[in-house]
mmCIF file of C-alpha atoms in Angstrom:
data_model
loop_
_atom_site.group_PDB
_atom_site.id
_atom_site.type_symbol
_atom_site.label_atom_id
_atom_site.label_comp_id
_atom_site.label_asym_id
_atom_site.label_seq_id
_atom_site.Cartn_x
_atom_site.Cartn_y
_atom_site.Cartn_z
ATOM 1 C CA LYS S 16 0.000 0.000 0.000
ATOM 2 C CA ALA S 17 1.146 3.520 -0.639
ATOM 3 C CA GLY S 18 1.924 5.526 2.466
ATOM 4 C CA VAL S 19 0.473 8.817 3.633
ATOM 5 C CA THR S 20 1.161 11.579 1.159
ATOM 6 C CA GLN S 21 1.196 15.300 1.806
ATOM 7 C CA THR S 22 1.313 18.203 -0.604
ATOM 8 C CA PRO S 23 3.020 20.513 -1.008
ATOM 9 C CA ARG S 24 6.234 19.472 0.709
ATOM 10 C CA TYR S 25 7.536 23.014 1.100
ATOM 11 C CA LEU S 26 5.767 26.331 1.187
ATOM 12 C CA ILE S 27 6.795 29.937 1.719
ATOM 13 C CA LYS S 28 4.148 32.498 2.597
ATOM 14 C CA THR S 29 4.058 35.998 4.021
ATOM 15 C CA ARG S 30 2.302 37.220 7.119
ATOM 16 C CA GLY S 31 -1.410 37.732 6.686
ATOM 17 C CA GLN S 32 -1.780 35.251 3.847
ATOM 18 C CA GLN S 33 -3.650 31.987 4.130
ATOM 19 C CA VAL S 34 -2.494 28.502 3.245
ATOM 20 C CA THR S 35 -4.106 25.137 2.503
ATOM 21 C CA LEU S 36 -2.281 21.867 3.046
ATOM 22 C CA SER S 37 -3.422 18.509 1.728
ATOM 23 C CA CYS S 38 -3.142 14.985 3.077
ATOM 24 C CA SER S 39 -4.035 11.678 1.412
ATOM 25 C CA PRO S 40 -4.259 8.815 3.915
ATOM 26 C CA ILE S 41 -3.306 5.209 3.411
ATOM 27 C CA SER S 42 -5.964 3.432 1.381
ATOM 28 C CA GLY S 43 -8.737 2.208 3.676
ATOM 29 C CA HIS S 44 -7.840 4.539 6.537
ATOM 30 C CA ARG S 45 -10.689 6.777 7.626
ATOM 31 C CA SER S 46 -9.040 8.712 10.449
ATOM 32 C CA VAL S 47 -6.747 11.608 9.641
ATOM 33 C CA SER S 48 -5.011 13.651 12.321
ATOM 34 C CA TRP S 49 -2.956 16.799 11.926
ATOM 35 C CA TYR S 50 0.023 17.858 14.022
ATOM 36 C CA GLN S 51 2.278 20.885 14.165
ATOM 37 C CA GLN S 52 5.956 20.373 14.977
ATOM 38 C CA THR S 53 8.237 23.245 16.023
ATOM 39 C CA PRO S 54 11.620 23.217 17.769
ATOM 40 C CA GLY S 55 10.189 25.081 20.746
ATOM 41 C CA GLN S 56 6.862 23.311 21.287
ATOM 42 C CA GLY S 57 7.531 19.896 19.797
ATOM 43 C CA LEU S 58 4.737 17.866 18.236
ATOM 44 C CA GLN S 59 1.305 19.306 19.020
ATOM 45 C CA PHE S 60 -2.075 17.856 18.100
ATOM 46 C CA LEU S 61 -4.257 20.063 15.920
ATOM 47 C CA PHE S 62 -7.345 17.972 15.117
ATOM 48 C CA GLU S 63 -8.635 14.576 14.024
ATOM 49 C CA TYR S 64 -11.179 13.868 11.326
ATOM 50 C CA PHE S 65 -13.113 10.650 10.853
ATOM 51 C CA SER S 66 -15.814 10.092 8.271
ATOM 52 C CA GLU S 67 -15.832 13.787 7.356
ATOM 53 C CA THR S 68 -16.430 14.854 10.987
ATOM 54 C CA GLN S 69 -14.016 16.496 13.371
ATOM 55 C CA ARG S 70 -13.671 14.068 16.240
ATOM 56 C CA ASN S 71 -11.023 15.772 18.374
ATOM 57 C CA LYS S 72 -9.501 19.225 18.555
ATOM 58 C CA GLY S 73 -6.316 20.560 20.111
ATOM 59 C CA ASN S 74 -5.637 23.948 21.663
ATOM 60 C CA PHE S 75 -5.063 26.041 18.579
ATOM 61 C CA PRO S 76 -6.789 29.296 17.601
ATOM 62 C CA GLY S 77 -9.679 29.329 15.175
ATOM 63 C CA ARG S 78 -7.325 30.393 12.378
ATOM 64 C CA PHE S 79 -6.506 26.715 12.081
ATOM 65 C CA SER S 80 -9.253 24.698 10.473
ATOM 66 C CA GLY S 81 -9.626 21.488 8.591
ATOM 67 C CA ARG S 82 -11.976 19.312 6.676
ATOM 68 C CA GLN S 83 -12.214 15.799 5.362
ATOM 69 C CA PHE S 84 -13.721 14.611 2.125
ATOM 70 C CA SER S 85 -15.758 11.504 1.413
ATOM 71 C CA ASN S 86 -12.635 9.729 0.080
ATOM 72 C CA SER S 87 -10.930 10.415 3.467
ATOM 73 C CA ARG S 88 -8.506 12.929 2.003
ATOM 74 C CA SER S 89 -8.084 15.874 4.322
ATOM 75 C CA GLU S 90 -7.083 19.493 4.084
ATOM 76 C CA MET S 91 -6.073 21.946 6.736
ATOM 77 C CA ASN S 92 -6.211 25.682 6.352
ATOM 78 C CA VAL S 93 -4.416 28.402 8.246
ATOM 79 C CA SER S 94 -5.741 31.907 7.765
ATOM 80 C CA THR S 95 -4.022 35.195 8.552
ATOM 81 C CA LEU S 96 -0.617 33.605 8.863
ATOM 82 C CA GLU S 97 1.713 34.682 11.653
ATOM 83 C CA LEU S 98 5.476 34.251 11.884
ATOM 84 C CA GLY S 99 4.932 31.710 14.648
ATOM 85 C CA ASP S 100 3.026 29.451 12.270
ATOM 86 C CA SER S 101 6.312 28.481 10.650
ATOM 87 C CA ALA S 102 6.535 24.775 11.337
ATOM 88 C CA LEU S 103 6.468 21.268 9.982
ATOM 89 C CA TYR S 104 2.857 20.175 9.568
ATOM 90 C CA LEU S 105 2.367 16.437 9.749
ATOM 91 C CA CYS S 106 -0.680 14.402 9.048
ATOM 92 C CA ALA S 107 -1.195 10.856 10.222
ATOM 93 C CA SER S 108 -3.745 8.252 9.267
ATOM 94 C CA SER S 109 -5.175 5.152 10.878
ATOM 95 C CA PRO S 110 -8.150 2.891 10.215
ATOM 96 C CA GLY S 111 -10.174 4.840 12.777
ATOM 97 C CA GLY S 112 -11.993 2.082 14.593
ATOM 98 C CA SER S 113 -9.953 1.969 17.789
ATOM 99 C CA GLY S 114 -7.903 4.222 20.024
ATOM 100 C CA ARG S 115 -5.190 1.564 20.016
ATOM 101 C CA GLU S 116 -4.311 1.940 16.360
ATOM 102 C CA THR S 117 -0.928 2.901 15.030
ATOM 103 C CA GLN S 118 -0.979 6.280 13.384
ATOM 104 C CA TYR S 119 1.168 6.416 10.252
ATOM 105 C CA PHE S 120 2.743 9.758 9.524
ATOM 106 C CA GLY S 121 3.246 11.422 6.192
ATOM 107 C CA PRO S 122 6.482 13.206 5.223
ATOM 108 C CA GLY S 123 5.102 16.580 6.288
ATOM 109 C CA THR S 124 4.727 20.016 4.777
ATOM 110 C CA ARG S 125 7.340 22.516 5.867
ATOM 111 C CA LEU S 126 5.793 25.991 6.045
ATOM 112 C CA LEU S 127 7.893 29.129 6.318
ATOM 113 C CA VAL S 128 6.110 32.391 7.068
ATOM 114 C CA LEU S 129 8.075 35.550 6.271
ATOM 115 C CA GLN K 30 2.560 20.431 34.421
ATOM 116 C CA LYS K 31 2.950 19.122 30.896
ATOM 117 C CA GLU K 32 0.714 16.237 29.939
ATOM 118 C CA VAL K 33 3.588 14.033 28.770
ATOM 119 C CA GLU K 34 7.107 14.550 30.072
ATOM 120 C CA GLN K 35 10.413 13.140 28.896
ATOM 121 C CA ASN K 36 14.042 13.969 29.602
ATOM 122 C CA SER K 37 15.249 15.863 26.552
ATOM 123 C CA GLY K 38 18.734 14.386 26.703
ATOM 124 C CA PRO K 39 20.940 13.969 24.899
ATOM 125 C CA LEU K 40 21.338 10.455 26.204
ATOM 126 C CA SER K 41 24.679 9.091 25.092
ATOM 127 C CA VAL K 42 25.402 5.354 25.261
ATOM 128 C CA PRO K 43 28.193 3.228 23.783
ATOM 129 C CA GLU K 44 27.440 0.768 21.027
ATOM 130 C CA GLY K 45 26.152 -2.525 22.428
ATOM 131 C CA ALA K 46 24.866 -0.975 25.670
ATOM 132 C CA ILE K 47 21.277 -0.710 26.906
ATOM 133 C CA ALA K 48 19.555 2.630 26.402
ATOM 134 C CA SER K 49 16.761 3.457 28.831
ATOM 135 C CA LEU K 50 14.191 6.096 27.928
ATOM 136 C CA ASN K 51 11.532 7.288 30.348
ATOM 137 C CA CYS K 52 8.208 9.075 30.123
ATOM 138 C CA THR K 53 5.533 10.174 32.591
ATOM 139 C CA TYR K 54 2.008 11.276 31.792
ATOM 140 C CA SER K 55 -0.714 13.114 33.670
ATOM 141 C CA ASP K 56 -4.005 11.784 32.221
ATOM 142 C CA ARG K 57 -4.971 8.878 34.471
ATOM 143 C CA VAL K 58 -7.644 7.555 32.106
ATOM 144 C CA SER K 59 -5.301 7.135 29.132
ATOM 145 C CA GLN K 60 -5.254 3.593 27.816
ATOM 146 C CA SER K 61 -2.881 3.631 24.840
ATOM 147 C CA PHE K 62 0.807 4.466 24.835
ATOM 148 C CA PHE K 63 3.264 4.650 21.968
ATOM 149 C CA TRP K 64 6.953 5.129 21.325
ATOM 150 C CA TYR K 65 7.896 6.762 18.036
ATOM 151 C CA ARG K 66 11.370 7.258 16.603
ATOM 152 C CA GLN K 67 12.178 10.335 14.541
ATOM 153 C CA TYR K 68 15.370 10.756 12.566
ATOM 154 C CA SER K 69 16.469 14.292 11.822
ATOM 155 C CA GLY K 70 14.463 15.703 8.932
ATOM 156 C CA LYS K 71 12.101 12.730 8.821
ATOM 157 C CA SER K 72 8.630 12.026 10.134
ATOM 158 C CA PRO K 73 7.957 9.887 13.226
ATOM 159 C CA GLU K 74 7.710 6.115 12.845
ATOM 160 C CA LEU K 75 6.211 3.734 15.389
ATOM 161 C CA ILE K 76 8.594 1.596 17.452
ATOM 162 C CA MET K 77 6.291 0.106 20.063
ATOM 163 C CA SER K 78 2.768 0.356 21.386
ATOM 164 C CA ILE K 79 1.637 -0.818 24.818
ATOM 165 C CA TYR K 80 -1.761 -0.907 26.482
ATOM 166 C CA SER K 81 -1.470 -3.132 29.570
ATOM 167 C CA ASN K 82 0.679 -2.932 32.677
ATOM 168 C CA GLY K 83 3.938 -4.839 32.422
ATOM 169 C CA ASP K 84 6.505 -5.442 29.728
ATOM 170 C CA LYS K 85 6.139 -5.889 25.985
ATOM 171 C CA GLU K 86 9.112 -7.067 23.971
ATOM 172 C CA ASP K 87 9.776 -6.784 20.243
ATOM 173 C CA GLY K 88 13.257 -7.719 19.127
ATOM 174 C CA ARG K 89 15.776 -5.409 20.794
ATOM 175 C CA PHE K 90 13.019 -3.154 22.142
ATOM 176 C CA THR K 91 11.069 -3.552 25.394
ATOM 177 C CA ALA K 92 8.307 -1.194 26.471
ATOM 178 C CA GLN K 93 7.228 -1.065 30.101
ATOM 179 C CA LEU K 94 3.992 0.414 31.418
ATOM 180 C CA ASN K 95 2.998 1.188 34.994
ATOM 181 C CA LYS K 96 -0.403 2.866 35.052
ATOM 182 C CA ALA K 97 -0.424 3.308 38.825
ATOM 183 C CA SER K 98 2.762 5.368 38.586
ATOM 184 C CA GLN K 99 1.734 6.889 35.230
ATOM 185 C CA TYR K 100 5.056 5.835 33.795
ATOM 186 C CA VAL K 101 6.136 4.392 30.455
ATOM 187 C CA SER K 102 9.640 3.387 29.477
ATOM 188 C CA LEU K 103 11.508 2.015 26.478
ATOM 189 C CA LEU K 104 14.616 -0.127 26.704
ATOM 190 C CA ILE K 105 16.828 -0.617 23.680
ATOM 191 C CA ARG K 106 19.216 -3.533 24.039
ATOM 192 C CA ASP K 107 22.449 -3.896 22.059
ATOM 193 C CA SER K 108 22.201 -0.266 20.942
ATOM 194 C CA GLN K 109 23.478 0.449 17.442
ATOM 195 C CA PRO K 110 24.641 3.734 15.893
ATOM 196 C CA SER K 111 21.591 3.486 13.618
ATOM 197 C CA ASP K 112 19.414 3.830 16.741
ATOM 198 C CA SER K 113 20.635 7.418 17.122
ATOM 199 C CA ALA K 114 17.473 9.497 16.801
ATOM 200 C CA THR K 115 14.880 11.354 18.847
ATOM 201 C CA TYR K 116 12.474 9.053 20.683
ATOM 202 C CA LEU K 117 8.996 10.417 21.255
ATOM 203 C CA CYS K 118 6.615 9.131 23.899
ATOM 204 C CA ALA K 119 2.960 9.566 22.940
ATOM 205 C CA VAL K 120 -0.243 9.048 24.900
ATOM 206 C CA ASN K 121 -3.670 8.765 23.312
ATOM 207 C CA THR K 122 -5.931 11.011 25.373
ATOM 208 C CA GLY K 123 -8.824 10.992 22.889
ATOM 209 C CA GLY K 124 -10.953 8.417 24.651
ATOM 210 C CA GLY K 125 -12.979 5.598 23.089
ATOM 211 C CA ALA K 126 -12.115 4.888 19.487
ATOM 212 C CA THR K 127 -10.734 8.357 18.822
ATOM 213 C CA ASN K 128 -7.161 9.452 18.256
ATOM 214 C CA LYS K 129 -5.584 12.402 20.038
ATOM 215 C CA LEU K 130 -1.900 11.744 20.555
ATOM 216 C CA ILE K 131 -0.146 13.980 23.040
ATOM 217 C CA PHE K 132 3.611 13.819 22.588
ATOM 218 C CA GLY K 133 6.464 14.448 24.944
ATOM 219 C CA THR K 134 9.232 16.723 23.750
ATOM 220 C CA GLY K 135 11.381 13.722 22.888
ATOM 221 C CA THR K 136 14.683 12.296 24.082
ATOM 222 C CA LEU K 137 17.665 12.573 21.782
ATOM 223 C CA LEU K 138 19.648 9.321 21.832
ATOM 224 C CA ALA K 139 23.229 9.215 20.587
ATOM 225 C CA VAL K 140 24.864 5.796 20.275
ATOM 226 C CA GLN K 141 28.640 6.108 20.155
ATOM 227 C CA PRO K 142 30.508 3.574 17.930
#
């Protein structure tokens, strides 16, 4: 099976712009989670989607949003970008039927906000 | 208090030695615990998962869980230079069938040849 794919891999934006990141899960996986990784804060949970519904949410401002499509692909959007949004954004997928599942991570999208 | 705590390291061990990585967590109702390995510039990959108190062994890796003490550990036997990476402890705090992994800040392991 193909792994989790994320596009784009690298992105440069300026403050105030918005950005949309895409994640395609492993075939058959219905749960997609998003994480932000920075040197200062480490890996932080953003949100989880399952069957097109947000199932869990982390402690991020409303500028961070996401959605999931019927084919389980997911997008996350960050509006009004701030310098502090520069980070590696990782998505992870799992089948979605149990809290004991392994989450498989994609390669990430590295976002730089200037 | 952070939800998941790890010593940031670096933890330096000689090749062939046992590396011991520790993690504590604050959510008493958590039921699923994971160790991920992350090489520099790469995404995390699962090493071990553990759900019940006690030890779980997989090759050179042993995970230990003590829910009463809210403590998870990972032992790496016969450490190899290729084991040099950041090891992330993760706890699923989502509840039920949901996924909400809370990660520690990671321990950097350096295995010296």
